[in-house]
Amino acid sequence: MARHPSCEELDSVLLTHYAYAVPSEDTGRGKVFYAERYGGDGISFHGGGARCGYDGRFQLKGIGPNSLLGDKADPHHSDGKLTLKSALSEFTWSQALQEILPFGAVQCLAVISIGPMQAADSADVRHTRALLVRESALRPAHFDRAAYFRPRFDLRGHRREDVARVKEMIALLPELLPRAPDVSTDQWYRLDVRERFERGIHEFIRRAAVQCAAAKSRLLLHNLSLSNIALDGRWLDLASVASLHPGESYGDKNFDIAWNELKWQAAPILRGLLSICFQAEKYIFGGKGAMISLCTGAVGRFEREYAHAGCRDLLVFAGIPMIVADKMHSNPLCLEWATRLSAHIDAALASHVVNARYLADIAQAPSKPAANLLHYTFAREFSVDWVRLGNLGRDIDLALQRLFPKVLALAFASAGEIGIARQPLLFAIAVNAQKYASERVGLDFDSIDADLQAWCDDHAWAYVQADGTLQVHVDRLRSRIVERLACDPDTMLTIVAGGGPRHLRYDLTGNCLIEIRGGNVIEFPDFINERNCTDFVFLKTLGCLGLQHEIQE
């Protein structure tokens, strides 16, 4: 068993209340779980959570097929089971995304391994089966029709019941939508139903835009729909989350196909919003047409919020610390830079021809340079030859090239206002650019999938031993993801340095490197003044990105 750090339940309590599955024979002790109806796109022909159960407190995934299973379910959902590998993937990503995304993720609280299972699509393959215990969360899909539901089991009157469900649920939506941070609780409940609905929809859209912008800047793909984002903006159903990067694989998809999905991953939410507004117009507001204009306005709100959040997050991707990016991202110069750079990146990375040529150039180069996106960062402005830049981004247009030094000058000014000098900022840019834009070895979908599968093959029954092996492995994987994808919200710069008991942080305002090694704190004052802070050879000796640490004490 693996448990979330915040889960206060004892292992024995979790096993007593959640070690249940739909049996092949009706034997043994039983417990009632409720299937969760919801609709919208992205759920195939199911009527909701077809392999989940809810007991009034937590949701249990992998419980077996329930009455919401569709008649055209794919092999991996038809038996209602969950493999240990998939459960561990979702468990790990839920913790990692909590630290990476602005609104986090619905937390998975425990993984319970319950024994071997035959693969649904092969009689010769066996996996370890698991149950995933996670927080329950309201989704926009709870308020939309399951129009394509074709039940595998006899479920008479399911259409009539689905209509009744939506009519009942949509009436509750104004009370359940998220409240904007600039509206007090008293103000919120003094609003009439229509205004609360409108403001709540806009707040949900704002959160979705901020989440999507952050995810794109971290190159994180999640096949979003109304059913895998919560009303409060958190993500869930995370087994298919992938960190994208040129030269690395995403299942059986080419990178350009995956990037196109990343580029448009918010589209299903916006389409689903139209359906929800239609249901609200029909059942709450009397069919006067006002909700259609609301929906149009909400889409416009999404585009504006996505542009501003995207500018800030693209600045971070390009090396600017978040605390500085927060001060400058609304500047028209930054917005123009972000719009042009984002369009160029989309055009390049979504092109199969460009990616194929880029990877071919890497393969033919004598030194086999690693794939990277460093030409899209402010590292391109450094005069020293501190890293071999990749081919991607070499061909950016002249107008965009001229914007880079202007935005960098604005960053120096913004940083100076909060006490960050020029040299420490350059050091932060060098570290952050390498952190976000260099090759992400071991973080792509297939690598994490293989990592978890190898662990499952070697430790299929570790949960019986209760030796903590599973939790240690999950923690190590989560740390690896967070180190490369999370950003620092303050003036303390985290430096990725090989894992283990060593941690390096740099105080941008105090110009002091702080190393925590085995519980001991070692400080290197006036750190930058003695070194070329943008020299990549120096960054290697420092230990960035897992390389050897050779600071002379």
mmCIF file of C-alpha atoms in Angstrom, residues 71-442:
data_model
loop_
_atom_site.group_PDB
_atom_site.id
_atom_site.type_symbol
_atom_site.label_atom_id
_atom_site.label_comp_id
_atom_site.label_asym_id
_atom_site.label_seq_id
_atom_site.Cartn_x
_atom_site.Cartn_y
_atom_site.Cartn_z
ATOM 1 C CA ASP A 71 -21.694 -1.373 -24.336
ATOM 2 C CA LYS A 72 -18.746 -0.280 -26.499
ATOM 3 C CA ALA A 73 -16.169 0.011 -23.733
ATOM 4 C CA ASP A 74 -12.534 -0.436 -24.718
ATOM 5 C CA PRO A 75 -10.733 -3.526 -23.325
ATOM 6 C CA HIS A 76 -9.047 -1.544 -20.554
ATOM 7 C CA HIS A 77 -12.375 -0.353 -19.116
ATOM 8 C CA SER A 78 -14.677 -3.269 -19.905
ATOM 9 C CA ASP A 79 -13.714 -5.285 -16.825
ATOM 10 C CA GLY A 80 -13.804 -2.261 -14.509
ATOM 11 C CA LYS A 81 -10.361 -3.052 -13.150
ATOM 12 C CA LEU A 82 -7.328 -0.842 -12.595
ATOM 13 C CA THR A 83 -3.742 -2.027 -12.930
ATOM 14 C CA LEU A 84 -1.253 -1.244 -10.192
ATOM 15 C CA LYS A 85 0.848 0.641 -12.750
ATOM 16 C CA SER A 86 -2.051 2.935 -13.715
ATOM 17 C CA ALA A 87 -2.992 3.493 -10.087
ATOM 18 C CA LEU A 88 0.584 4.429 -9.195
ATOM 19 C CA SER A 89 0.793 6.788 -12.163
ATOM 20 C CA GLU A 90 -2.330 8.666 -11.084
ATOM 21 C CA PHE A 91 -1.241 8.602 -7.427
ATOM 22 C CA THR A 92 2.175 10.075 -8.309
ATOM 23 C CA TRP A 93 0.894 12.733 -10.689
ATOM 24 C CA SER A 94 -1.790 13.885 -8.232
ATOM 25 C CA GLN A 95 0.926 14.763 -5.725
ATOM 26 C CA ALA A 96 3.268 16.249 -8.329
ATOM 27 C CA LEU A 97 0.623 18.446 -9.972
ATOM 28 C CA GLN A 98 -0.429 19.746 -6.572
ATOM 29 C CA GLU A 99 2.975 21.461 -6.476
ATOM 30 C CA ILE A 100 3.212 22.317 -10.188
ATOM 31 C CA LEU A 101 -0.195 23.710 -11.199
ATOM 32 C CA PRO A 102 -1.743 26.874 -9.683
ATOM 33 C CA PHE A 103 -4.917 25.060 -8.583
ATOM 34 C CA GLY A 104 -3.361 21.635 -8.144
ATOM 35 C CA ALA A 105 -5.079 18.280 -8.541
ATOM 36 C CA VAL A 106 -7.659 16.152 -6.749
ATOM 37 C CA GLN A 107 -5.554 14.092 -4.375
ATOM 38 C CA CYS A 108 -5.273 10.319 -4.473
ATOM 39 C CA LEU A 109 -5.022 9.155 -0.882
ATOM 40 C CA ALA A 110 -3.956 5.520 -1.153
ATOM 41 C CA VAL A 111 -3.162 2.698 -3.548
ATOM 42 C CA ILE A 112 -4.127 -0.821 -2.462
ATOM 43 C CA SER A 113 -2.627 -3.733 -4.395
ATOM 44 C CA ILE A 114 -5.062 -6.669 -4.412
ATOM 45 C CA GLY A 115 -3.436 -9.384 -6.514
ATOM 46 C CA PRO A 116 -2.872 -10.607 -10.067
ATOM 47 C CA MET A 117 -5.259 -10.040 -12.947
ATOM 48 C CA GLN A 118 -5.339 -11.092 -16.569
ATOM 49 C CA ALA A 119 -4.894 -8.297 -19.092
ATOM 50 C CA ALA A 120 -8.196 -7.381 -20.725
ATOM 51 C CA ASP A 121 -6.706 -7.440 -24.225
ATOM 52 C CA SER A 122 -4.421 -10.488 -23.941
ATOM 53 C CA ALA A 123 -4.834 -13.906 -22.379
ATOM 54 C CA ASP A 124 -1.047 -14.244 -22.095
ATOM 55 C CA VAL A 125 -0.390 -11.054 -20.104
ATOM 56 C CA ARG A 126 -1.000 -10.686 -16.381
ATOM 57 C CA HIS A 127 -0.844 -7.524 -14.294
ATOM 58 C CA THR A 128 -1.167 -6.680 -10.647
ATOM 59 C CA ARG A 129 -4.591 -5.262 -9.861
ATOM 60 C CA ALA A 130 -5.045 -2.252 -7.593
ATOM 61 C CA LEU A 131 -7.654 -0.014 -6.020
ATOM 62 C CA LEU A 132 -7.187 3.758 -5.908
ATOM 63 C CA VAL A 133 -8.693 5.727 -3.010
ATOM 64 C CA ARG A 134 -9.098 9.407 -3.847
ATOM 65 C CA GLU A 135 -10.927 12.518 -2.752
ATOM 66 C CA SER A 136 -14.365 13.044 -4.185
ATOM 67 C CA ALA A 137 -14.868 16.159 -6.281
ATOM 68 C CA LEU A 138 -17.681 17.832 -8.176
ATOM 69 C CA ARG A 139 -17.020 18.027 -11.914
ATOM 70 C CA PRO A 140 -18.745 20.157 -14.562
ATOM 71 C CA ALA A 141 -19.741 16.840 -16.148
ATOM 72 C CA HIS A 142 -22.070 16.199 -13.200
ATOM 73 C CA PHE A 143 -24.316 18.916 -14.654
ATOM 74 C CA ASP A 144 -24.386 17.701 -18.253
ATOM 75 C CA ARG A 145 -26.250 14.960 -20.099
ATOM 76 C CA ALA A 146 -24.701 11.563 -20.817
ATOM 77 C CA ALA A 147 -26.248 11.729 -24.275
ATOM 78 C CA TYR A 148 -24.211 8.886 -25.788
ATOM 79 C CA PHE A 149 -24.715 6.399 -22.948
ATOM 80 C CA ARG A 150 -25.410 2.891 -24.211
ATOM 81 C CA PRO A 151 -25.592 0.630 -21.130
ATOM 82 C CA ARG A 152 -23.997 -2.788 -21.344
ATOM 83 C CA PHE A 153 -26.181 -4.057 -18.522
ATOM 84 C CA ASP A 154 -29.967 -3.767 -18.376
ATOM 85 C CA LEU A 155 -30.708 -0.229 -17.200
ATOM 86 C CA ARG A 156 -34.286 0.503 -18.179
ATOM 87 C CA GLY A 157 -35.369 4.101 -18.242
ATOM 88 C CA HIS A 158 -31.797 5.380 -18.157
ATOM 89 C CA ARG A 159 -32.530 8.284 -20.524
ATOM 90 C CA ARG A 160 -35.460 9.487 -18.446
ATOM 91 C CA GLU A 161 -33.350 9.205 -15.290
ATOM 92 C CA ASP A 162 -30.467 11.058 -16.928
ATOM 93 C CA VAL A 163 -32.746 13.955 -17.876
ATOM 94 C CA ALA A 164 -34.117 14.057 -14.323
ATOM 95 C CA ARG A 165 -30.570 14.021 -12.919
ATOM 96 C CA VAL A 166 -29.474 17.012 -14.991
ATOM 97 C CA LYS A 167 -32.653 18.955 -14.174
ATOM 98 C CA GLU A 168 -32.069 18.412 -10.456
ATOM 99 C CA MET A 169 -28.310 19.008 -10.520
ATOM 100 C CA ILE A 170 -28.310 22.132 -12.703
ATOM 101 C CA ALA A 171 -30.593 23.885 -10.203
ATOM 102 C CA LEU A 172 -27.843 23.453 -7.591
ATOM 103 C CA LEU A 173 -25.027 24.725 -9.800
ATOM 104 C CA PRO A 174 -25.217 28.447 -8.842
ATOM 105 C CA GLU A 175 -24.592 27.437 -5.221
ATOM 106 C CA LEU A 176 -21.671 25.167 -6.108
ATOM 107 C CA LEU A 177 -19.656 27.198 -8.610
ATOM 108 C CA PRO A 178 -16.391 28.678 -7.294
ATOM 109 C CA ARG A 179 -16.397 32.169 -5.812
ATOM 110 C CA ALA A 180 -14.038 34.765 -7.268
ATOM 111 C CA PRO A 181 -11.273 35.830 -4.832
ATOM 112 C CA ASP A 182 -12.336 39.506 -5.008
ATOM 113 C CA VAL A 183 -15.877 38.698 -3.797
ATOM 114 C CA SER A 184 -16.468 38.141 -0.084
ATOM 115 C CA THR A 185 -18.653 35.324 1.190
ATOM 116 C CA ASP A 186 -21.324 37.813 2.306
ATOM 117 C CA GLN A 187 -21.319 39.541 -1.081
ATOM 118 C CA TRP A 188 -21.513 36.191 -2.845
ATOM 119 C CA TYR A 189 -24.656 35.044 -1.080
ATOM 120 C CA ARG A 190 -26.352 38.424 -1.512
ATOM 121 C CA LEU A 191 -26.173 38.015 -5.292
ATOM 122 C CA ASP A 192 -29.270 36.762 -7.069
ATOM 123 C CA VAL A 193 -29.172 33.340 -8.706
ATOM 124 C CA ARG A 194 -28.457 34.607 -12.216
ATOM 125 C CA GLU A 195 -25.566 36.858 -11.187
ATOM 126 C CA ARG A 196 -24.063 34.168 -8.977
ATOM 127 C CA PHE A 197 -24.273 31.729 -11.876
ATOM 128 C CA GLU A 198 -22.632 34.193 -14.273
ATOM 129 C CA ARG A 199 -19.817 35.118 -11.886
ATOM 130 C CA GLY A 200 -19.285 31.499 -10.919
ATOM 131 C CA ILE A 201 -18.993 30.407 -14.549
ATOM 132 C CA HIS A 202 -16.470 33.185 -15.167
ATOM 133 C CA GLU A 203 -14.441 32.133 -12.124
ATOM 134 C CA PHE A 204 -14.401 28.507 -13.243
ATOM 135 C CA ILE A 205 -13.279 29.630 -16.697
ATOM 136 C CA ARG A 206 -10.548 31.792 -15.162
ATOM 137 C CA ARG A 207 -9.200 28.861 -13.175
ATOM 138 C CA ALA A 208 -9.330 26.550 -16.175
ATOM 139 C CA ALA A 209 -7.406 29.123 -18.242
ATOM 140 C CA VAL A 210 -4.732 29.579 -15.578
ATOM 141 C CA GLN A 211 -4.337 25.808 -15.217
ATOM 142 C CA CYS A 212 -4.069 25.281 -18.976
ATOM 143 C CA ALA A 213 -1.562 28.111 -19.406
ATOM 144 C CA ALA A 214 0.664 26.712 -16.661
ATOM 145 C CA ALA A 215 0.400 23.213 -18.107
ATOM 146 C CA LYS A 216 1.355 24.354 -21.596
ATOM 147 C CA SER A 217 4.412 26.230 -20.327
ATOM 148 C CA ARG A 218 5.509 23.038 -18.527
ATOM 149 C CA LEU A 219 4.694 20.991 -21.673
ATOM 150 C CA LEU A 220 2.171 18.918 -19.692
ATOM 151 C CA LEU A 221 -0.558 17.168 -21.660
ATOM 152 C CA HIS A 222 -3.810 16.039 -20.056
ATOM 153 C CA ASN A 223 -6.730 15.008 -22.258
ATOM 154 C CA LEU A 224 -9.099 17.485 -20.655
ATOM 155 C CA SER A 225 -12.870 17.212 -20.694
ATOM 156 C CA LEU A 226 -15.720 18.219 -18.397
ATOM 157 C CA SER A 227 -15.183 14.958 -16.517
ATOM 158 C CA ASN A 228 -11.510 15.280 -15.552
ATOM 159 C CA ILE A 229 -11.417 18.809 -14.214
ATOM 160 C CA ALA A 230 -13.159 19.726 -10.955
ATOM 161 C CA LEU A 231 -15.442 22.732 -10.507
ATOM 162 C CA ASP A 232 -12.724 24.388 -8.422
ATOM 163 C CA GLY A 233 -10.178 23.993 -11.244
ATOM 164 C CA ARG A 234 -8.243 20.979 -9.968
ATOM 165 C CA TRP A 235 -7.373 18.200 -12.396
ATOM 166 C CA LEU A 236 -8.239 14.527 -11.875
ATOM 167 C CA ASP A 237 -8.132 11.173 -13.707
ATOM 168 C CA LEU A 238 -4.418 11.631 -14.294
ATOM 169 C CA ALA A 239 -3.184 8.272 -15.584
ATOM 170 C CA SER A 240 -2.673 9.693 -19.090
ATOM 171 C CA VAL A 241 -0.822 12.877 -18.058
ATOM 172 C CA ALA A 242 2.412 13.237 -20.021
ATOM 173 C CA SER A 243 5.438 15.518 -19.997
ATOM 174 C CA LEU A 244 6.181 16.309 -23.642
ATOM 175 C CA HIS A 245 9.545 17.107 -25.169
ATOM 176 C CA PRO A 246 11.012 16.774 -28.670
ATOM 177 C CA GLY A 247 12.961 13.562 -29.093
ATOM 178 C CA GLU A 248 10.926 11.744 -26.476
ATOM 179 C CA SER A 249 7.901 9.588 -27.056
ATOM 180 C CA TYR A 250 4.269 9.749 -26.030
ATOM 181 C CA GLY A 251 2.800 6.288 -26.379
ATOM 182 C CA ASP A 252 2.246 5.557 -30.054
ATOM 183 C CA LYS A 253 1.840 9.222 -31.027
ATOM 184 C CA ASN A 254 4.336 11.415 -32.842
ATOM 185 C CA PHE A 255 5.380 14.491 -30.911
ATOM 186 C CA ASP A 256 3.669 16.858 -33.364
ATOM 187 C CA ILE A 257 0.316 15.108 -32.801
ATOM 188 C CA ALA A 258 0.758 15.296 -29.035
ATOM 189 C CA TRP A 259 1.700 18.990 -29.259
ATOM 190 C CA ASN A 260 -1.444 19.768 -31.248
ATOM 191 C CA GLU A 261 -3.456 18.101 -28.487
ATOM 192 C CA LEU A 262 -1.619 20.222 -25.914
ATOM 193 C CA LYS A 263 -2.272 23.383 -27.930
ATOM 194 C CA TRP A 264 -6.028 22.737 -28.037
ATOM 195 C CA GLN A 265 -6.514 20.814 -24.802
ATOM 196 C CA ALA A 266 -8.921 23.393 -23.348
ATOM 197 C CA ALA A 267 -11.291 23.141 -26.339
ATOM 198 C CA PRO A 268 -13.465 20.316 -24.887
ATOM 199 C CA ILE A 269 -14.064 22.405 -21.758
ATOM 200 C CA LEU A 270 -15.238 25.376 -23.800
ATOM 201 C CA ARG A 271 -17.513 23.160 -25.906
ATOM 202 C CA GLY A 272 -18.916 21.573 -22.771
ATOM 203 C CA LEU A 273 -19.558 24.987 -21.268
ATOM 204 C CA LEU A 274 -22.030 25.695 -24.063
ATOM 205 C CA SER A 275 -23.972 22.554 -23.148
ATOM 206 C CA ILE A 276 -24.066 23.480 -19.460
ATOM 207 C CA CYS A 277 -25.290 26.993 -20.271
ATOM 208 C CA PHE A 278 -27.991 25.439 -22.456
ATOM 209 C CA GLN A 279 -29.134 23.231 -19.541
ATOM 210 C CA ALA A 280 -29.141 26.238 -17.201
ATOM 211 C CA GLU A 281 -31.169 28.268 -19.693
ATOM 212 C CA LYS A 282 -33.656 25.425 -20.036
ATOM 213 C CA TYR A 283 -34.134 24.483 -16.385
ATOM 214 C CA ILE A 284 -33.274 27.614 -14.355
ATOM 215 C CA PHE A 285 -33.711 30.786 -16.355
ATOM 216 C CA GLY A 286 -36.703 30.025 -18.541
ATOM 217 C CA GLY A 287 -35.280 29.864 -22.035
ATOM 218 C CA LYS A 288 -34.822 33.602 -22.668
ATOM 219 C CA GLY A 289 -31.494 33.217 -24.464
ATOM 220 C CA ALA A 290 -29.335 35.126 -21.984
ATOM 221 C CA MET A 291 -27.132 32.121 -21.254
ATOM 222 C CA ILE A 292 -25.880 31.927 -24.829
ATOM 223 C CA SER A 293 -24.439 35.439 -24.569
ATOM 224 C CA LEU A 294 -23.007 34.456 -21.173
ATOM 225 C CA CYS A 295 -21.274 31.500 -22.768
ATOM 226 C CA THR A 296 -19.824 33.704 -25.508
ATOM 227 C CA GLY A 297 -18.575 36.133 -22.877
ATOM 228 C CA ALA A 298 -17.050 33.303 -20.870
ATOM 229 C CA VAL A 299 -15.106 32.092 -23.904
ATOM 230 C CA GLY A 300 -13.770 35.624 -24.338
ATOM 231 C CA ARG A 301 -12.831 35.663 -20.651
ATOM 232 C CA PHE A 302 -10.953 32.396 -21.112
ATOM 233 C CA GLU A 303 -8.960 33.809 -24.024
ATOM 234 C CA ARG A 304 -7.980 36.941 -22.064
ATOM 235 C CA GLU A 305 -7.017 35.051 -18.907
ATOM 236 C CA TYR A 306 -5.149 32.446 -20.934
ATOM 237 C CA ALA A 307 -3.168 35.158 -22.735
ATOM 238 C CA HIS A 308 -2.118 36.932 -19.520
ATOM 239 C CA ALA A 309 -1.379 33.763 -17.557
ATOM 240 C CA GLY A 310 0.334 32.321 -20.615
ATOM 241 C CA CYS A 311 2.599 35.368 -20.859
ATOM 242 C CA ARG A 312 3.659 35.009 -17.226
ATOM 243 C CA ASP A 313 4.242 31.272 -17.543
ATOM 244 C CA LEU A 314 6.135 31.647 -20.822
ATOM 245 C CA LEU A 315 8.426 34.177 -19.120
ATOM 246 C CA VAL A 316 9.073 31.555 -16.433
ATOM 247 C CA PHE A 317 9.738 28.867 -19.045
ATOM 248 C CA ALA A 318 12.223 31.237 -20.710
ATOM 249 C CA GLY A 319 14.099 31.641 -17.421
ATOM 250 C CA ILE A 320 12.568 34.611 -15.589
ATOM 251 C CA PRO A 321 11.805 33.838 -11.896
ATOM 252 C CA MET A 322 8.078 33.768 -11.130
ATOM 253 C CA ILE A 323 8.324 36.636 -8.642
ATOM 254 C CA VAL A 324 9.744 38.843 -11.421
ATOM 255 C CA ALA A 325 7.394 37.531 -14.120
ATOM 256 C CA ASP A 326 4.431 38.425 -11.890
ATOM 257 C CA LYS A 327 5.497 42.080 -11.976
ATOM 258 C CA MET A 328 6.000 42.381 -15.730
ATOM 259 C CA HIS A 329 3.645 39.994 -17.540
ATOM 260 C CA SER A 330 0.897 42.586 -18.100
ATOM 261 C CA ASN A 331 3.285 44.934 -19.897
ATOM 262 C CA PRO A 332 2.276 45.281 -23.590
ATOM 263 C CA LEU A 333 5.853 44.555 -24.643
ATOM 264 C CA CYS A 334 5.777 41.229 -22.772
ATOM 265 C CA LEU A 335 2.372 40.344 -24.193
ATOM 266 C CA GLU A 336 3.602 40.990 -27.740
ATOM 267 C CA TRP A 337 6.721 38.883 -27.087
ATOM 268 C CA ALA A 338 4.646 36.037 -25.609
ATOM 269 C CA THR A 339 2.106 36.093 -28.451
ATOM 270 C CA ARG A 340 4.811 35.950 -31.112
ATOM 271 C CA LEU A 341 6.905 33.342 -29.309
ATOM 272 C CA SER A 342 3.913 31.112 -28.555
ATOM 273 C CA ALA A 343 2.809 31.244 -32.194
ATOM 274 C CA HIS A 344 6.311 30.365 -33.380
ATOM 275 C CA ILE A 345 6.628 27.450 -30.939
ATOM 276 C CA ASP A 346 3.205 26.117 -31.923
ATOM 277 C CA ALA A 347 4.038 26.316 -35.624
ATOM 278 C CA ALA A 348 7.354 24.536 -35.125
ATOM 279 C CA LEU A 349 6.428 21.831 -32.631
ATOM 280 C CA ALA A 350 3.104 20.988 -34.273
ATOM 281 C CA SER A 351 4.863 20.382 -37.589
ATOM 282 C CA HIS A 352 5.809 16.793 -38.354
ATOM 283 C CA VAL A 353 8.285 18.007 -40.999
ATOM 284 C CA VAL A 354 10.080 20.401 -38.634
ATOM 285 C CA ASN A 355 10.329 17.808 -35.866
ATOM 286 C CA ALA A 356 11.540 15.086 -38.209
ATOM 287 C CA ARG A 357 14.256 17.379 -39.604
ATOM 288 C CA TYR A 358 15.266 18.467 -36.106
ATOM 289 C CA LEU A 359 15.600 14.903 -34.821
ATOM 290 C CA ALA A 360 17.486 13.880 -37.958
ATOM 291 C CA ASP A 361 19.985 16.712 -37.405
ATOM 292 C CA ILE A 362 20.526 15.525 -33.838
ATOM 293 C CA ALA A 363 21.047 11.922 -34.931
ATOM 294 C CA GLN A 364 23.625 12.921 -37.569
ATOM 295 C CA ALA A 365 25.608 15.329 -35.388
ATOM 296 C CA PRO A 366 29.029 13.942 -34.361
ATOM 297 C CA SER A 367 28.545 14.790 -30.683
ATOM 298 C CA LYS A 368 24.865 13.723 -30.595
ATOM 299 C CA PRO A 369 23.662 16.935 -28.853
ATOM 300 C CA ALA A 370 20.639 16.509 -26.608
ATOM 301 C CA ALA A 371 17.260 17.738 -27.783
ATOM 302 C CA ASN A 372 16.426 21.060 -26.185
ATOM 303 C CA LEU A 373 14.277 24.150 -26.539
ATOM 304 C CA LEU A 374 16.891 26.605 -25.253
ATOM 305 C CA HIS A 375 16.620 28.887 -28.289
ATOM 306 C CA TYR A 376 13.170 29.811 -26.967
ATOM 307 C CA THR A 377 14.620 31.069 -23.664
ATOM 308 C CA PHE A 378 16.608 34.137 -22.658
ATOM 309 C CA ALA A 379 19.694 31.917 -22.696
ATOM 310 C CA ARG A 380 19.966 32.926 -26.355
ATOM 311 C CA GLU A 381 20.944 36.420 -25.172
ATOM 312 C CA PHE A 382 24.054 35.298 -23.268
ATOM 313 C CA SER A 383 27.297 36.238 -24.975
ATOM 314 C CA VAL A 384 29.253 33.266 -23.641
ATOM 315 C CA ASP A 385 28.992 29.920 -25.394
ATOM 316 C CA TRP A 386 27.574 28.231 -22.331
ATOM 317 C CA VAL A 387 25.601 25.465 -24.002
ATOM 318 C CA ARG A 388 25.166 23.916 -27.409
ATOM 319 C CA LEU A 389 21.743 25.157 -28.410
ATOM 320 C CA GLY A 390 19.499 22.886 -30.437
ATOM 321 C CA ASN A 391 18.196 23.585 -33.922
ATOM 322 C CA LEU A 392 14.633 24.327 -32.807
ATOM 323 C CA GLY A 393 14.164 28.077 -32.577
ATOM 324 C CA ARG A 394 17.153 29.101 -34.671
ATOM 325 C CA ASP A 395 14.816 30.405 -37.360
ATOM 326 C CA ILE A 396 12.659 32.745 -35.267
ATOM 327 C CA ASP A 397 11.718 35.884 -37.166
ATOM 328 C CA LEU A 398 13.593 39.157 -36.848
ATOM 329 C CA ALA A 399 10.764 40.955 -35.034
ATOM 330 C CA LEU A 400 10.762 38.304 -32.312
ATOM 331 C CA GLN A 401 14.562 38.315 -32.102
ATOM 332 C CA ARG A 402 14.470 42.063 -31.425
ATOM 333 C CA LEU A 403 11.911 41.616 -28.649
ATOM 334 C CA PHE A 404 14.080 39.269 -26.570
ATOM 335 C CA PRO A 405 16.647 41.897 -25.409
ATOM 336 C CA LYS A 406 13.871 44.442 -24.806
ATOM 337 C CA VAL A 407 11.937 42.045 -22.566
ATOM 338 C CA LEU A 408 15.169 41.061 -20.811
ATOM 339 C CA ALA A 409 15.860 44.741 -20.078
ATOM 340 C CA LEU A 410 12.359 45.014 -18.623
ATOM 341 C CA ALA A 411 13.128 41.960 -16.462
ATOM 342 C CA PHE A 412 16.265 43.647 -15.094
ATOM 343 C CA ALA A 413 14.205 46.714 -14.168
ATOM 344 C CA SER A 414 11.406 44.669 -12.572
ATOM 345 C CA ALA A 415 13.890 42.548 -10.628
ATOM 346 C CA GLY A 416 15.689 45.641 -9.368
ATOM 347 C CA GLU A 417 12.450 46.918 -7.842
ATOM 348 C CA ILE A 418 12.398 43.929 -5.479
ATOM 349 C CA GLY A 419 16.114 43.897 -4.683
ATOM 350 C CA ILE A 420 17.403 41.376 -7.235
ATOM 351 C CA ALA A 421 20.595 42.592 -8.914
ATOM 352 C CA ARG A 422 21.605 41.968 -12.516
ATOM 353 C CA GLN A 423 24.073 39.118 -11.929
ATOM 354 C CA PRO A 424 21.806 37.042 -9.641
ATOM 355 C CA LEU A 425 18.989 37.430 -12.184
ATOM 356 C CA LEU A 426 21.262 36.187 -14.981
ATOM 357 C CA PHE A 427 22.167 33.207 -12.818
ATOM 358 C CA ALA A 428 18.472 32.457 -12.224
ATOM 359 C CA ILE A 429 17.781 32.663 -15.963
ATOM 360 C CA ALA A 430 20.620 30.248 -16.710
ATOM 361 C CA VAL A 431 19.396 27.737 -14.138
ATOM 362 C CA ASN A 432 15.688 28.049 -14.997
ATOM 363 C CA ALA A 433 16.199 27.906 -18.755
ATOM 364 C CA GLN A 434 18.174 24.704 -18.387
ATOM 365 C CA LYS A 435 15.604 23.349 -15.924
ATOM 366 C CA TYR A 436 12.548 23.887 -18.143
ATOM 367 C CA ALA A 437 13.902 23.807 -21.706
ATOM 368 C CA SER A 438 16.590 21.125 -21.700
ATOM 369 C CA GLU A 439 15.966 17.479 -22.467
ATOM 370 C CA ARG A 440 13.705 15.809 -19.889
ATOM 371 C CA VAL A 441 15.304 12.418 -19.622
ATOM 372 C CA GLY A 442 13.043 9.976 -17.809
#
